[in-house]
PDB file of C-alpha atoms in Angstrom:
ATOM      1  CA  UNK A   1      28.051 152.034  37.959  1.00 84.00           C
ATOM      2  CA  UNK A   2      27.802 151.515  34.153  1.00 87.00           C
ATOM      3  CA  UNK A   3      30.970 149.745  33.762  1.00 88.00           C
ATOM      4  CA  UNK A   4      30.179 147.556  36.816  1.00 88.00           C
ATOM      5  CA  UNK A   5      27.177 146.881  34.811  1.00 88.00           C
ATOM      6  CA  UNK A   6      28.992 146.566  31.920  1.00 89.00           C
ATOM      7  CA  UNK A   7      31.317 143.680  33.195  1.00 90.00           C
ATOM      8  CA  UNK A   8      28.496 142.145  35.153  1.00 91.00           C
ATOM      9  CA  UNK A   9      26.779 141.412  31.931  1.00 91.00           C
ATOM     10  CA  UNK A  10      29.678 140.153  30.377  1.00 91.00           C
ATOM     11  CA  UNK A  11      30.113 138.075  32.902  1.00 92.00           C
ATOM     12  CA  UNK A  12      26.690 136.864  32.681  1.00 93.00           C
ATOM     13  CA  UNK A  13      27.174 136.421  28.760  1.00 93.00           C
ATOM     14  CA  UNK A  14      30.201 133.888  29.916  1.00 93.00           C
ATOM     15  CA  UNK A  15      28.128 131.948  32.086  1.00 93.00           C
ATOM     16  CA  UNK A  16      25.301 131.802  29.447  1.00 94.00           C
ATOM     17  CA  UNK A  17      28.014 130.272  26.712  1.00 93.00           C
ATOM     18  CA  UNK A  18      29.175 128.338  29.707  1.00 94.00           C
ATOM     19  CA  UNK A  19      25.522 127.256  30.347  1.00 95.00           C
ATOM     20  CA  UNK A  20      24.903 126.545  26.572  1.00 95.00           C
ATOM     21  CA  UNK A  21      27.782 124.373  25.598  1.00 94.00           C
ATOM     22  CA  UNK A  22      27.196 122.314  29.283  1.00 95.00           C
ATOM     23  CA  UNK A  23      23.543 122.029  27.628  1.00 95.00           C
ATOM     24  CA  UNK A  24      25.043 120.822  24.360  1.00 95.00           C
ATOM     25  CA  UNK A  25      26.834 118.413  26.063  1.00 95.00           C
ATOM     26  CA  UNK A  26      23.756 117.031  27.933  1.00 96.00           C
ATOM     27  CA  UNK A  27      22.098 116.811  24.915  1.00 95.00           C
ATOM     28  CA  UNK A  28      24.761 114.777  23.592  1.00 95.00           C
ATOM     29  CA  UNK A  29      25.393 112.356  26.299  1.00 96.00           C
ATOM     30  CA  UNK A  30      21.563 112.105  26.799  1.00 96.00           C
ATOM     31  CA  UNK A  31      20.804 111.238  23.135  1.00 95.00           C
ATOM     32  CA  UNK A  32      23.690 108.552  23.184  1.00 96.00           C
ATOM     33  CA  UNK A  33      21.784 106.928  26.960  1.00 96.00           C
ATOM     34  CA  UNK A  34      18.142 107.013  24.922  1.00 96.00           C
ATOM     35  CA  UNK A  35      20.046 105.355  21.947  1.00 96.00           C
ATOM     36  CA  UNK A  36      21.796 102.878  24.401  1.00 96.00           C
ATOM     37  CA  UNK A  37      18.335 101.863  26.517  1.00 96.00           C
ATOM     38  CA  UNK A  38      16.382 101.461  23.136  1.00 95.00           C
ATOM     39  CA  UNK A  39      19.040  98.391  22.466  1.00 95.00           C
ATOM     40  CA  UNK A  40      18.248  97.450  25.709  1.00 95.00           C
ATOM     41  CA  UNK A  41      14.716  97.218  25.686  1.00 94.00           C
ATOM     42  CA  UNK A  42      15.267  95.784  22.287  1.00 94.00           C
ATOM     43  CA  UNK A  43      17.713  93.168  23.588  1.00 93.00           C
ATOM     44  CA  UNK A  44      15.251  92.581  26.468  1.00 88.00           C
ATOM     45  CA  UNK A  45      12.500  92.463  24.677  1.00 90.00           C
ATOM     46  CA  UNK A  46      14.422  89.563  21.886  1.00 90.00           C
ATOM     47  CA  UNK A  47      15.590  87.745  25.443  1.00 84.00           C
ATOM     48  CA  UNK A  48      11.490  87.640  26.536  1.00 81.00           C
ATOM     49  CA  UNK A  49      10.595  86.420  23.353  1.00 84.00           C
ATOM     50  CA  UNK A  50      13.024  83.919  23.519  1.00 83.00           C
ATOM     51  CA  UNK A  51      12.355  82.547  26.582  1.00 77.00           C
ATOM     52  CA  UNK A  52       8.894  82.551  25.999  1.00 77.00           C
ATOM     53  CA  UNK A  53       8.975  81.086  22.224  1.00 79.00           C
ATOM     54  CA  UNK A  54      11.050  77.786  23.610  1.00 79.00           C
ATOM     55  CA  UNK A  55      10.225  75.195  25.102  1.00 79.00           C
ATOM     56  CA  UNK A  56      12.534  74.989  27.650  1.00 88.00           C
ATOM     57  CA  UNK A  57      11.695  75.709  31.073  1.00 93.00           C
ATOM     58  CA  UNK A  58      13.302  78.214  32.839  1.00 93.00           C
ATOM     59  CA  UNK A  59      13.748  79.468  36.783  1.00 94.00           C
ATOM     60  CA  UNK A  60      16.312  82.034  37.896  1.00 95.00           C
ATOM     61  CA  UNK A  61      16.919  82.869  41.627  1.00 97.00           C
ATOM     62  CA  UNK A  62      19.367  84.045  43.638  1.00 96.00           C
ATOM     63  CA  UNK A  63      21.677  82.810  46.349  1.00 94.00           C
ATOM     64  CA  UNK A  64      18.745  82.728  48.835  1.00 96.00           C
ATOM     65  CA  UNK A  65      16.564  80.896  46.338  1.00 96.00           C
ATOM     66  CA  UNK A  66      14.492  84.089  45.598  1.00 97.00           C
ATOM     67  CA  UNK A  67      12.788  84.076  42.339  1.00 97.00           C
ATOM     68  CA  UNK A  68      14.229  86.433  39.859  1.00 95.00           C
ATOM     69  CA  UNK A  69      12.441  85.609  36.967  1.00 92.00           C
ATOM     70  CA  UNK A  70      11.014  82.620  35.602  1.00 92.00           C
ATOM     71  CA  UNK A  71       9.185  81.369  31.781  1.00 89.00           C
ATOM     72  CA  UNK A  72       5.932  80.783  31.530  1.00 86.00           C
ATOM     73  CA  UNK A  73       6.306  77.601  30.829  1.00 87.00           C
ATOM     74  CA  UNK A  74       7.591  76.934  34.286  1.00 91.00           C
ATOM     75  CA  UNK A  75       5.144  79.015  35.758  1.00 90.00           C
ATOM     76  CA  UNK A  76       2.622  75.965  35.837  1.00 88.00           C
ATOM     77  CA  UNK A  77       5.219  73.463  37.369  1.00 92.00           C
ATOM     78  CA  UNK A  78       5.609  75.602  40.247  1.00 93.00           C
ATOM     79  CA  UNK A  79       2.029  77.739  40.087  1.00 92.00           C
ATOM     80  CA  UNK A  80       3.851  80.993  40.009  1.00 94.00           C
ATOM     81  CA  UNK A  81       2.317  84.450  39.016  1.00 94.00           C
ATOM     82  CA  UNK A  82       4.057  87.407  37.748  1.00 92.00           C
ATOM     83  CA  UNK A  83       4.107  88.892  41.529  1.00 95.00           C
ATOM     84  CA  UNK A  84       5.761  85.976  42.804  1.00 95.00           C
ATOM     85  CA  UNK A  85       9.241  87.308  41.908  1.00 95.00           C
ATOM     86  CA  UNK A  86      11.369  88.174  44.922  1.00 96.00           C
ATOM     87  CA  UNK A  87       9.972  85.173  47.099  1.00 96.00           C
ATOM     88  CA  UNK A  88      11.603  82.524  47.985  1.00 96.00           C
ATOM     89  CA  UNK A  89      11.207  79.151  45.644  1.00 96.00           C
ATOM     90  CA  UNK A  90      10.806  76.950  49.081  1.00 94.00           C
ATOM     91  CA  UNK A  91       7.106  78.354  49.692  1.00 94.00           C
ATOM     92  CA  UNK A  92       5.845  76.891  46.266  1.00 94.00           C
ATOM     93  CA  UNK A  93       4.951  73.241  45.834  1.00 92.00           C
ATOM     94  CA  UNK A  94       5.904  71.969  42.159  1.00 94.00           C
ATOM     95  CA  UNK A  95       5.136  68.765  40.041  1.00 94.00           C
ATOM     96  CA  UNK A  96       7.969  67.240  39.643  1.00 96.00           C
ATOM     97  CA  UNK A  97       8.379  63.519  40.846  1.00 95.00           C
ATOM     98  CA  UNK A  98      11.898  64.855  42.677  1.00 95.00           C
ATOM     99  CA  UNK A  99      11.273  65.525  46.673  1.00 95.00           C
ATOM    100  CA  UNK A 100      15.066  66.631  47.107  1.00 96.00           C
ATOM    101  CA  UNK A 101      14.543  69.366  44.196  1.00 96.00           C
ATOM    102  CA  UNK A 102      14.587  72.249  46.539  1.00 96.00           C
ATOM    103  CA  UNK A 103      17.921  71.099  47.750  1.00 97.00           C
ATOM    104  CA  UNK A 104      19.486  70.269  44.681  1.00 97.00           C
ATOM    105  CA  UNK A 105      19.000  74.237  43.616  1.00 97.00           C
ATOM    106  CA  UNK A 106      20.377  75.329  46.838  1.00 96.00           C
ATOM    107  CA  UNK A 107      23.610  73.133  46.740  1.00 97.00           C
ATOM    108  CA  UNK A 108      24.061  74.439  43.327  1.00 97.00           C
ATOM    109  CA  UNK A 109      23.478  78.190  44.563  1.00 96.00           C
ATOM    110  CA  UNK A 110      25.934  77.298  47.073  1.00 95.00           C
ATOM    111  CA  UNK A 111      28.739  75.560  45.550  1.00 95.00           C
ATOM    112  CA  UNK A 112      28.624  76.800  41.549  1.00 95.00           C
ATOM    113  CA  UNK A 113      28.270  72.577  41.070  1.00 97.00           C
ATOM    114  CA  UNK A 114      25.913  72.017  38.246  1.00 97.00           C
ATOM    115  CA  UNK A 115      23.275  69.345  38.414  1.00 97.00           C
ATOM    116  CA  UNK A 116      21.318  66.865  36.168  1.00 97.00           C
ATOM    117  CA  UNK A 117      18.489  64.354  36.238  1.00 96.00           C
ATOM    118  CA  UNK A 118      16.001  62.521  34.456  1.00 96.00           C
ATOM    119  CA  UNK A 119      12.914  63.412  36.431  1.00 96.00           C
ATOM    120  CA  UNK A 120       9.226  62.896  35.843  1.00 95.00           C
ATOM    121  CA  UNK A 121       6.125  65.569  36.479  1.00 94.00           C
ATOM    122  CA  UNK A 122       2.891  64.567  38.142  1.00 92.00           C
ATOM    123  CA  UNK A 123       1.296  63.776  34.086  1.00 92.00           C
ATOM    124  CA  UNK A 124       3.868  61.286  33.498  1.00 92.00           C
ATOM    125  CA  UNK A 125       5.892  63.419  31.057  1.00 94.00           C
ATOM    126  CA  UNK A 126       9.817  63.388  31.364  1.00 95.00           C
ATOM    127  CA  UNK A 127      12.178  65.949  31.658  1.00 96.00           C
ATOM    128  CA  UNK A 128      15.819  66.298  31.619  1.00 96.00           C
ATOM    129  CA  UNK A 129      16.616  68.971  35.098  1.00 97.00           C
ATOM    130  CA  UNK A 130      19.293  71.077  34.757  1.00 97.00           C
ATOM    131  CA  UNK A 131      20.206  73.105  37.465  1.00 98.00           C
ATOM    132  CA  UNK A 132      23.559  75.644  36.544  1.00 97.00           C
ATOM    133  CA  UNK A 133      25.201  77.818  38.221  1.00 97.00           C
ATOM    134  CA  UNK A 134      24.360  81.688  37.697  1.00 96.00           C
ATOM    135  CA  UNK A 135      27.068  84.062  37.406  1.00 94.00           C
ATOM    136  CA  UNK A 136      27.270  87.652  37.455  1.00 90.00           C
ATOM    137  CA  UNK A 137      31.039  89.281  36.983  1.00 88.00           C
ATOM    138  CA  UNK A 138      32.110  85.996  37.682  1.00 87.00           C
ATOM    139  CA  UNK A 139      30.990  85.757  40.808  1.00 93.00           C
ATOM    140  CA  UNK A 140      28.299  83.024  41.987  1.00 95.00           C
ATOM    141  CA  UNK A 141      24.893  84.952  42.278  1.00 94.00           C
ATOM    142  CA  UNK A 142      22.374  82.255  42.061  1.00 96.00           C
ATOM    143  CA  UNK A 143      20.784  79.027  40.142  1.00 97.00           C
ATOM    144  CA  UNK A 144      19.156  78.151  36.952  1.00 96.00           C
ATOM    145  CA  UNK A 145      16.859  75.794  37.090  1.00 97.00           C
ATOM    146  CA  UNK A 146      16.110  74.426  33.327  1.00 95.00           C
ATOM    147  CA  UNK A 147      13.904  71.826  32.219  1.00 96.00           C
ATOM    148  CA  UNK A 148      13.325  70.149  28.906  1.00 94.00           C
ATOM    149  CA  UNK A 149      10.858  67.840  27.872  1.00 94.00           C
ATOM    150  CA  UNK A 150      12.199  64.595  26.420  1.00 95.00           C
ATOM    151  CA  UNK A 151       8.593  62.463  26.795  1.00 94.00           C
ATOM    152  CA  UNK A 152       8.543  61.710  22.978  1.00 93.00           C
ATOM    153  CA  UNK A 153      12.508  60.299  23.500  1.00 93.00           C
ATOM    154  CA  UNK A 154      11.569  58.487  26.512  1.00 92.00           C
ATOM    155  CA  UNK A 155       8.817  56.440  24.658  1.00 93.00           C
ATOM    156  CA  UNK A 156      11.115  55.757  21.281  1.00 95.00           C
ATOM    157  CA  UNK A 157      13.718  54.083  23.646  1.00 93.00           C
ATOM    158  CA  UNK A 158      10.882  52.415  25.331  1.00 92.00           C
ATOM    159  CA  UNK A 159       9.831  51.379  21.904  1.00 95.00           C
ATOM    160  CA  UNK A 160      14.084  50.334  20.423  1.00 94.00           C
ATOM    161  CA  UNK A 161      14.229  48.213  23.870  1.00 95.00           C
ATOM    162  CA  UNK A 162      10.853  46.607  23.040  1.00 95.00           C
ATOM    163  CA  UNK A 163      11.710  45.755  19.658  1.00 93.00           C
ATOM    164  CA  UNK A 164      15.149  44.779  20.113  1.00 90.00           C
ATOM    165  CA  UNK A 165      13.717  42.619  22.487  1.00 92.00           C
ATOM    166  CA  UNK A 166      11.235  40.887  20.392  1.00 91.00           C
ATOM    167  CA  UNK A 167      14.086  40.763  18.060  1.00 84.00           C
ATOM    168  CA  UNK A 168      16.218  38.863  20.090  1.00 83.00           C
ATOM    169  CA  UNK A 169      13.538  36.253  20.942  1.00 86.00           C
ATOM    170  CA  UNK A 170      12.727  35.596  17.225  1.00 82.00           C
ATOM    171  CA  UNK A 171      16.577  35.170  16.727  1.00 78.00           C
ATOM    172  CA  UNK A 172      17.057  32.635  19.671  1.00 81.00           C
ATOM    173  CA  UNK A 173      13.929  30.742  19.278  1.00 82.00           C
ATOM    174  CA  UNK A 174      14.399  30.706  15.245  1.00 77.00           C
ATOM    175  CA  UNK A 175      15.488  27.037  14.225  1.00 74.00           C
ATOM    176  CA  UNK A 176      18.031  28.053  11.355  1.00 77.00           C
ATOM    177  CA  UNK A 177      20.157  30.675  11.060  1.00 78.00           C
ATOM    178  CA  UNK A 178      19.687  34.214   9.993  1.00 78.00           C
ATOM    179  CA  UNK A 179      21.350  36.748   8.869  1.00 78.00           C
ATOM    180  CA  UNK A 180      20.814  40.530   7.931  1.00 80.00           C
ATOM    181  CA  UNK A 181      22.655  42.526   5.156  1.00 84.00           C
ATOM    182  CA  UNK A 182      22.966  46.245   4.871  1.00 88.00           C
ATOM    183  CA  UNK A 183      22.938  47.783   1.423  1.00 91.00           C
ATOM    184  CA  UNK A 184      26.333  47.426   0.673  1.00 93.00           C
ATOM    185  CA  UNK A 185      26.114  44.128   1.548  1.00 87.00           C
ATOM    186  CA  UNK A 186      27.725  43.778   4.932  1.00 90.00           C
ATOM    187  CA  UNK A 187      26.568  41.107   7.371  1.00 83.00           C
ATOM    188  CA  UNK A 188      24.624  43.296  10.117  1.00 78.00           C
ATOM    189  CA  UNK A 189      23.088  40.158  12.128  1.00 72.00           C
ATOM    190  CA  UNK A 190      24.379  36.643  11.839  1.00 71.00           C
ATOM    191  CA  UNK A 191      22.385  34.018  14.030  1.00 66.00           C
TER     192      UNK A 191
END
């Protein structure tokens, strides 16, 4: 009975070397996952910030048009709250002078084709759309829906058509000719 008991407990003194170098192990592989989700919070967190910093608009959904996340700079062209994620983008009304919008993102969901447009919100303020393709291991998994506000570019063509304009009028109705030089002396206008 003694040197049954004998070989049990070496036995058990196996298992519990066994049991301590599986533990090491653990401990390894679990400090190097905690190491690797730290960057990834980090890197999340930098991506938030980001998104959040700009002043680009930004919408992500899926192939069925399901919000996956969204800016909250966006959040007020479509009224969306935090719990809005995981419904579908065709239940919100939005600001944006575009009535085919809603299509648009689901032909680009559909077919990877990427689509742009000049398009205007319900304050008169312009925005270039941008509606991309979003892929995940290459494969098409969605839209993103981007917008950027180009109001202040908007009104300085406005304001180069206006003046070119008035230009042109004083040049025609001018009764001798003109002429503009740059500053090395290069004939810019001639009239």
């Amino acid at each position: 009975t003694n040197e049954e008991l004998l070989a049990s407990n070496e036995e058990l003194q196996s298992t519990n070397e066994e049991l301590q170098s599986v533990n090491e192990e653990l401990i390894t592989v679990n400090t190097e996952y905690q190491a690797k989700i730290g960057e990834l919070t980090e890197l999340n967190a930098d991506i938030d910030h980001l998104q959040i910093a700009t002043e680009v608009h930004t919408l992500f959904v899926d192939r069925q048009l399901c919000i996956r996340k969204f800016t909250p700079r966006i959040a007020a062209t479509f009224n969306l709250m935090p719990h809005d994620i995981g419904r579908s983008i065709e239940v919100f009304a939005h600001s944006l002078k575009r009535p085919s919008l809603v299509e648009d993102i689901r032909r680009v969901a559909t077919t990877g084709e990427p689509f742009e447009a000049h398009v205007q919100d319900a304050s008169e303020r312009w925005y270039l759309l941008r509606i991309l393709p979003y892929r995940r291991g290459g494969n098409l998994d969605g839209a993103v829906l981007t917008l950027i506000d180009v109001t202040g570019l908007r009104r300085a063509q406005a304001e180069t058509e206006r003046v070119h304009l008035l230009l042109s009028s004083i040049l025609k109705s001018a009764s001798s000719h003109i002429f503009i030089l740059d500053p090395q002396h290069r004939y810019v206008v001639v009239d």
